[in-house]
PDB file of C-alpha atoms in Angstrom:
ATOM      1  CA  UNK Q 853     -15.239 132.172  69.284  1.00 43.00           C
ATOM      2  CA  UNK Q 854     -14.373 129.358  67.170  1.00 48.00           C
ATOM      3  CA  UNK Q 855     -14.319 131.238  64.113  1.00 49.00           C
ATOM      4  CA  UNK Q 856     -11.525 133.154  65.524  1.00 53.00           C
ATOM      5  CA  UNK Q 857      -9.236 130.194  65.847  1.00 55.00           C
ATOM      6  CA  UNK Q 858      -6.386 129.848  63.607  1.00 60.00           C
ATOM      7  CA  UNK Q 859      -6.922 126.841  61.337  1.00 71.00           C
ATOM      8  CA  UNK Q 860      -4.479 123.380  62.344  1.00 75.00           C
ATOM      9  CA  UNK Q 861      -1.797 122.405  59.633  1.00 77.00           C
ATOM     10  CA  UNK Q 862      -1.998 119.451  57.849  1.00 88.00           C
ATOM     11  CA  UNK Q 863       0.372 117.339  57.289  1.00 96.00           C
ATOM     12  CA  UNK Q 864       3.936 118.609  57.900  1.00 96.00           C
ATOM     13  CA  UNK Q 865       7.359 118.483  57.208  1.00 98.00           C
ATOM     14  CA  UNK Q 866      10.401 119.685  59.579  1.00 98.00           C
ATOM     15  CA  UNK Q 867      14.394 120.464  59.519  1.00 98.00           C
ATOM     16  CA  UNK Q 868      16.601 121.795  62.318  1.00 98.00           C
ATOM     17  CA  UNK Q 869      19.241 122.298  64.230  1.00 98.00           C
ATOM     18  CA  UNK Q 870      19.544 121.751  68.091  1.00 97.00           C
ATOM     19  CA  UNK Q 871      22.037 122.983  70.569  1.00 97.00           C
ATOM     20  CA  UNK Q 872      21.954 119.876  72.850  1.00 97.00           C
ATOM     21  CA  UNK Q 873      23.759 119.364  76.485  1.00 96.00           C
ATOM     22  CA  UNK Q 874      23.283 116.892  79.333  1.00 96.00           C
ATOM     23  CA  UNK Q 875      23.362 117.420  83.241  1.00 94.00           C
ATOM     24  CA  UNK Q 876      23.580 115.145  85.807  1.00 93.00           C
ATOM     25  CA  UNK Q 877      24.942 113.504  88.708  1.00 93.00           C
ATOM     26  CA  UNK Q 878      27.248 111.255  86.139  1.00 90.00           C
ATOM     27  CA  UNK Q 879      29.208 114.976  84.139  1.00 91.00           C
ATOM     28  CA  UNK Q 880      30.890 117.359  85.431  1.00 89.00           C
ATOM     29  CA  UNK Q 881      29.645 121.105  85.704  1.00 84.00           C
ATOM     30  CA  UNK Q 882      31.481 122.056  82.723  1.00 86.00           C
ATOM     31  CA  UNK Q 883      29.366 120.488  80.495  1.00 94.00           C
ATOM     32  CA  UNK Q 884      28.387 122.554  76.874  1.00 94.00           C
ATOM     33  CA  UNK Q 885      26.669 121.793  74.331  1.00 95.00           C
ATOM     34  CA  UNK Q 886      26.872 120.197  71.097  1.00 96.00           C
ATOM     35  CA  UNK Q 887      25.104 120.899  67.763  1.00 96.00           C
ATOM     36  CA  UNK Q 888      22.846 117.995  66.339  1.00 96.00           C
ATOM     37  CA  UNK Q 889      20.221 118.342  63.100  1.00 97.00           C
ATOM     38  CA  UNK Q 890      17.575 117.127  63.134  1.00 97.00           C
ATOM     39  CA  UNK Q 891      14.032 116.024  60.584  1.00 98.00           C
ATOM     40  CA  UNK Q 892      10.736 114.911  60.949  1.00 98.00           C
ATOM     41  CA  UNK Q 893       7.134 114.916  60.290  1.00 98.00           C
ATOM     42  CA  UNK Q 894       4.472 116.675  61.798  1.00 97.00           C
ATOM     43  CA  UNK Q 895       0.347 116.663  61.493  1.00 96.00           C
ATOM     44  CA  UNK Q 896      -2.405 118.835  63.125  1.00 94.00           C
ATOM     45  CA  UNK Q 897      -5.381 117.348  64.431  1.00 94.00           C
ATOM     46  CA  UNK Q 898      -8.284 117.616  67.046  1.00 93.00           C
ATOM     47  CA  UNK Q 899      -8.420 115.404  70.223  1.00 92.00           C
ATOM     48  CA  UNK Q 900     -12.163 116.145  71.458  1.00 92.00           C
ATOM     49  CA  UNK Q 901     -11.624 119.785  72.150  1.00 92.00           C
ATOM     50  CA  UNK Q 902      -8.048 120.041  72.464  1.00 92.00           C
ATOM     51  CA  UNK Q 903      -6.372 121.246  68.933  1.00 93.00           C
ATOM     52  CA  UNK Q 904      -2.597 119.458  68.741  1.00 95.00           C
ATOM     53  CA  UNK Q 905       0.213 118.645  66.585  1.00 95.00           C
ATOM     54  CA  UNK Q 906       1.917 115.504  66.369  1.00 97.00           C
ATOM     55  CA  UNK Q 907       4.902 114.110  64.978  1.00 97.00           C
ATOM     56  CA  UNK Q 908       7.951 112.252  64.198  1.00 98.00           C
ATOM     57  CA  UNK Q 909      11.318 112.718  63.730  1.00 98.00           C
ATOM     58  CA  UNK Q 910      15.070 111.772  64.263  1.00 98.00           C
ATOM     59  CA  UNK Q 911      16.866 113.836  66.419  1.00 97.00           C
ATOM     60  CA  UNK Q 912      19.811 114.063  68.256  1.00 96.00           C
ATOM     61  CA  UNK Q 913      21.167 114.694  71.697  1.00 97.00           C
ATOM     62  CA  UNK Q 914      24.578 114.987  73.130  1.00 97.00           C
ATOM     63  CA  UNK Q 915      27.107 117.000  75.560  1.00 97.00           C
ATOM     64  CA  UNK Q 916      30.578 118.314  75.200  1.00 96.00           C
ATOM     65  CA  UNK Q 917      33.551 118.260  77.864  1.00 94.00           C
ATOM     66  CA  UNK Q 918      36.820 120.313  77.609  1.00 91.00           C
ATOM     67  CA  UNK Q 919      39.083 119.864  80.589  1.00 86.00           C
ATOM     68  CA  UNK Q 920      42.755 120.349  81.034  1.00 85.00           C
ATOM     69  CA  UNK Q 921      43.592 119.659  77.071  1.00 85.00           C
ATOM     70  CA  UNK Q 922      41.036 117.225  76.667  1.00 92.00           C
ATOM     71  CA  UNK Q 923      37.902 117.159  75.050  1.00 94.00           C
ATOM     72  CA  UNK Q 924      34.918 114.675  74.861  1.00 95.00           C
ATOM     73  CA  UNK Q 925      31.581 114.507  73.396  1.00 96.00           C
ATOM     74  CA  UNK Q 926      29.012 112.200  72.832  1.00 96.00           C
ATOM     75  CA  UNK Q 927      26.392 112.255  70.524  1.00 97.00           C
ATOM     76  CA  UNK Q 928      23.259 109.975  70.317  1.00 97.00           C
ATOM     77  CA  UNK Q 929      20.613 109.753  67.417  1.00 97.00           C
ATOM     78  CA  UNK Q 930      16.965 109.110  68.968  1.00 98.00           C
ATOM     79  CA  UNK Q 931      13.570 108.569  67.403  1.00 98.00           C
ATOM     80  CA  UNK Q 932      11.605 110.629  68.968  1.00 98.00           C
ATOM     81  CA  UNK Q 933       7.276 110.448  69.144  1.00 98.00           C
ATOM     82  CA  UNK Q 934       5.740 114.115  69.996  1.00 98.00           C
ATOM     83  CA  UNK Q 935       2.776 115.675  70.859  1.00 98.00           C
ATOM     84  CA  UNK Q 936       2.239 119.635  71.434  1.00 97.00           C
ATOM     85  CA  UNK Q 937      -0.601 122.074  72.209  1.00 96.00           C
ATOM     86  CA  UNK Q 938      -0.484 124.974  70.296  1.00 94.00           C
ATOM     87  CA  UNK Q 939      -1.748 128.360  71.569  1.00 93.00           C
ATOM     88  CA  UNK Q 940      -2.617 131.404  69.898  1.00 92.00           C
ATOM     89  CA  UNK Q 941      -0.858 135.005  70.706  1.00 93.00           C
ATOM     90  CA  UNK Q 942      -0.822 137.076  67.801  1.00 90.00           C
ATOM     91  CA  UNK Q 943       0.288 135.523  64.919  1.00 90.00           C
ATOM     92  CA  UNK Q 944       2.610 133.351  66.504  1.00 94.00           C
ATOM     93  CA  UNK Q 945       1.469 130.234  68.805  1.00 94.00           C
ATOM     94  CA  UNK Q 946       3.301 128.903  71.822  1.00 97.00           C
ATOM     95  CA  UNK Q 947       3.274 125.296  72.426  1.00 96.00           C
ATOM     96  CA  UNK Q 948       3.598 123.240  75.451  1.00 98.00           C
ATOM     97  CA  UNK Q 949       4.080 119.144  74.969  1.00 98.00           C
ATOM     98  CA  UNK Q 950       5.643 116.017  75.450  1.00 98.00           C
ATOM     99  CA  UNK Q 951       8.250 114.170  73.738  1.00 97.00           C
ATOM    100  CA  UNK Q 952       9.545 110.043  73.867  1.00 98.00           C
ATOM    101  CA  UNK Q 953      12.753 108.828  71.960  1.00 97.00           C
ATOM    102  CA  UNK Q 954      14.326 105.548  71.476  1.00 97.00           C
ATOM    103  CA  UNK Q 955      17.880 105.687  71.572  1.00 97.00           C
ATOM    104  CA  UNK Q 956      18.663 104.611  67.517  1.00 97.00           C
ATOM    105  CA  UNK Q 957      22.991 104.817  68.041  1.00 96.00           C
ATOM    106  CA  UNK Q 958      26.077 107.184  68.019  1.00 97.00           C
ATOM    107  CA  UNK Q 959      29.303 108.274  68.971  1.00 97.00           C
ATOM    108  CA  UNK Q 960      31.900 108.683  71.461  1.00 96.00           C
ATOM    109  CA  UNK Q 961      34.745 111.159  70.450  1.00 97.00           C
ATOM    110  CA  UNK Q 962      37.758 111.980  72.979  1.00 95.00           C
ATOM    111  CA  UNK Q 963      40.689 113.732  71.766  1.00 95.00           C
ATOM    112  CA  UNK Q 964      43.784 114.524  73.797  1.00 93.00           C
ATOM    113  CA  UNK Q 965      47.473 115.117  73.374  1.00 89.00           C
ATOM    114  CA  UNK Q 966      47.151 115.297  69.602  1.00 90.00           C
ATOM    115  CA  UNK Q 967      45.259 111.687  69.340  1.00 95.00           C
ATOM    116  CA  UNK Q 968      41.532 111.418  68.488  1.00 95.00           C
ATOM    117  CA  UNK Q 969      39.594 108.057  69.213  1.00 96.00           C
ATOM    118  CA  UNK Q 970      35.934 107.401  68.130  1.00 97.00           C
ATOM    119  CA  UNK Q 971      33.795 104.615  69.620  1.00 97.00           C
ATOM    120  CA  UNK Q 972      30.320 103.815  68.515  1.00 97.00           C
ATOM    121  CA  UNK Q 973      27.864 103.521  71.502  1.00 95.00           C
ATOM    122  CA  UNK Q 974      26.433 100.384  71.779  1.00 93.00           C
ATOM    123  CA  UNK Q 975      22.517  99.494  71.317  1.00 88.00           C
ATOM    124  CA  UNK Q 976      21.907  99.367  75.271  1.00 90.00           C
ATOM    125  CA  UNK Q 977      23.814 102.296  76.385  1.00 92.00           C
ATOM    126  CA  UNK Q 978      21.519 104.820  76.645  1.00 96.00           C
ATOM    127  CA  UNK Q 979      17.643 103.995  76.618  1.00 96.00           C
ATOM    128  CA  UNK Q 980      14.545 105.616  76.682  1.00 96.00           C
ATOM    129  CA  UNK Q 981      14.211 109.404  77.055  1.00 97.00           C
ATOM    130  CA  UNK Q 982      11.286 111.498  77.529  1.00 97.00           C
ATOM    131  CA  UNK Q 983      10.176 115.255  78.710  1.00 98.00           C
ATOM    132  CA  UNK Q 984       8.848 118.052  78.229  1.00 98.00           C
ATOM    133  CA  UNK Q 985       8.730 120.521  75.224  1.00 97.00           C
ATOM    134  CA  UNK Q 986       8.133 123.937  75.409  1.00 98.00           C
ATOM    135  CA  UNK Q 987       7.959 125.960  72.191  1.00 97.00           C
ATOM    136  CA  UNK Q 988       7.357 129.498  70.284  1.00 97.00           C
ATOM    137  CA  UNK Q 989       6.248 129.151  66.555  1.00 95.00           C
ATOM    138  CA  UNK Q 990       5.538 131.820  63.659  1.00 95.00           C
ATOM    139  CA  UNK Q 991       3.767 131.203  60.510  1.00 93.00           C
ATOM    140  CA  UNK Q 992       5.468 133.330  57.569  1.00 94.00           C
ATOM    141  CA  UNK Q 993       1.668 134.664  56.066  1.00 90.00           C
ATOM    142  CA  UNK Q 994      -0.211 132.367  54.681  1.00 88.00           C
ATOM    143  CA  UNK Q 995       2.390 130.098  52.650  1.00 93.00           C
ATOM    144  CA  UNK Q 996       2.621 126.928  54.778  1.00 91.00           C
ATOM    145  CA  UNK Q 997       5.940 127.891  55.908  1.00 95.00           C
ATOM    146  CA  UNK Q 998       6.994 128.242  59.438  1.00 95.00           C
ATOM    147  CA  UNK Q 999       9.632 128.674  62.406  1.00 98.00           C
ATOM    148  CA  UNK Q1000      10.089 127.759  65.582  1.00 97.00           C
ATOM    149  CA  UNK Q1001      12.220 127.175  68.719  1.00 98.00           C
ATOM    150  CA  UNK Q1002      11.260 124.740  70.944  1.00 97.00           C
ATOM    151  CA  UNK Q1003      13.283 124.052  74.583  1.00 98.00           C
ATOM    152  CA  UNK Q1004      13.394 120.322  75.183  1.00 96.00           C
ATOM    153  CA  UNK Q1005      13.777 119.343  79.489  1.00 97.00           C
ATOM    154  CA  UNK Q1006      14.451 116.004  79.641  1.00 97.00           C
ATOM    155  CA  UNK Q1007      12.832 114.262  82.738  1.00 97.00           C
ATOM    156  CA  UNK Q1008      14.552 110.937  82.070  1.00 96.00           C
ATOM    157  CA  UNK Q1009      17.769 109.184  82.868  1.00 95.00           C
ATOM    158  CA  UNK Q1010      18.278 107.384  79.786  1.00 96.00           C
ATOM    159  CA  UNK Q1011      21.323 106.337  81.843  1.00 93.00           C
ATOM    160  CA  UNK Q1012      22.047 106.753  85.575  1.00 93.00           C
ATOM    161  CA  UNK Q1013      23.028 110.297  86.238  1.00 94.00           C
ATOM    162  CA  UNK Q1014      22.479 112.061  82.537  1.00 95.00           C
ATOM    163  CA  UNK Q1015      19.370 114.433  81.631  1.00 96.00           C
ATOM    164  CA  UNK Q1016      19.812 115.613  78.005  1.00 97.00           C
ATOM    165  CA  UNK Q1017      18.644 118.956  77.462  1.00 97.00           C
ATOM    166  CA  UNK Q1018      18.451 121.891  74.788  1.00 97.00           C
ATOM    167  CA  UNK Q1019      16.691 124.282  72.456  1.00 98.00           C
ATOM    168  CA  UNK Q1020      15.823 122.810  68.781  1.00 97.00           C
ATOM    169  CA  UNK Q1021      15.425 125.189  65.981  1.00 98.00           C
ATOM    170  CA  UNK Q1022      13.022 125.045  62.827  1.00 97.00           C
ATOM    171  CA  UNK Q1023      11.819 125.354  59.943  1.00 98.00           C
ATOM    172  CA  UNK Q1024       8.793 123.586  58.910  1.00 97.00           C
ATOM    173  CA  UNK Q1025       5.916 123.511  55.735  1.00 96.00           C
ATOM    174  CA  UNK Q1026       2.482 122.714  55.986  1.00 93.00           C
ATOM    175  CA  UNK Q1027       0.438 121.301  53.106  1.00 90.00           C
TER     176      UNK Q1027
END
C-alpha cells in the first residue's frame, strides 16, 4: 500500500570515492583501476507514479597501466546528470538508473625509468559518456544520513575504443 512506502529525500548532498577503470578495444588487458572522489547533489521526487532521485555532481573516471617498468594513468573530471529508481528491500533500497557526463578536463601521468611527465588532456579528447547505474543504499535510522555503492557500466565511447567503468562509494544527507 502506499502508506507502506518509505518517504523520498529531499534535497541532498553527496561525497565519495570511486574505484574507476576503462576497457576497450584502445587498452590493453592489464588495465586497473584508479581512485577518483567525487561530490554532488541529489533530490527525490515523483515522476507520475514512478518515485526517483536525481542529481548532480563532479566525478571522475580514469584507468591505470603498469607494464614492463612503466606506468600510466589517466584521469578525467566529468559533470555528470543522474537519474535513479529507488526500490525498497528492508531498510535498504536498490537503485537502478542512468547517468550522462561532460568531459570537464584532466591528466595524463606516465612515469618510467625514474622520469615522471604530466600532460593535461585537452577539451576535445574525451567527450560525452553515459550508462548505466546500478546501486545498493542504506539509510542510518532516521537522521538523513546515508550510504551507498553504486556500479557505474559505461555504454559510451567517449573516445574510440575506451568504456570507463567502476563502483562509486557514498555518503550522503538528506534534509
Amino acid at each position: 500500500a502506499q502508506e507502506d512506502m518509505p518517504e523520498l529525500p529531499g534535497w541532498g548532498v553527496y561525497v565519495g570515492y570511486g574505484l574507476m577503470s576503462a576497457s576497450g578495444d584502445s587498452l590493453p588487458d592489464d588495465v586497473t583501476t584508479v581512485g577518483l572522489p567525487g561530490f554532488g547533489v541529489s533530490k527525490g521526487l515523483m515522476v507520475g507514479p514512478l518515485p526517483m532521485q536525481a542529481g548532480i555532481g563532479l566525478h571522475g573516471r580514469g584507468y591505470k597501466i603498469e607494464s614492463e617498468g612503466a606506468t600510466g594513468e589517466m584521469t578525467a573530471n566529468y559533470l555528470d546528470v543522474w537519474a535513479n529508481v529507488p526500490y525498497p528491500v528492508g531498510p535498504a533500497f536498490l537503485a537502478l538508473g542512468i547517468n550522462v557526463g561532460t568531459f570537464l578536463g584532466g591528466k595524463e601521468k606516465v612515469e618510467a625509468a625514474g622520469l615522471s611527465l604530466t600532460t593535461d588532456l585537452e577539451d576535445d579528447e574525451l567527450g560525452l559518456d553515459f550508462g548505466l547505474n546500478v546501486g545498493l543504499g542504506m539509510p542510518i535510522g532516521d537522521t538523513g544520513a546515508q550510504v551507498g555503492v553504486l556500479y557505474l557500466l559505461g555504454l559510451a565511447e567517449p573516445t574510440d575504443g575506451l568504456t570507463f567503468n567502476g563502483i562509486f562509494f557514498n555518503a550522503g544527507y538528506s534534509f
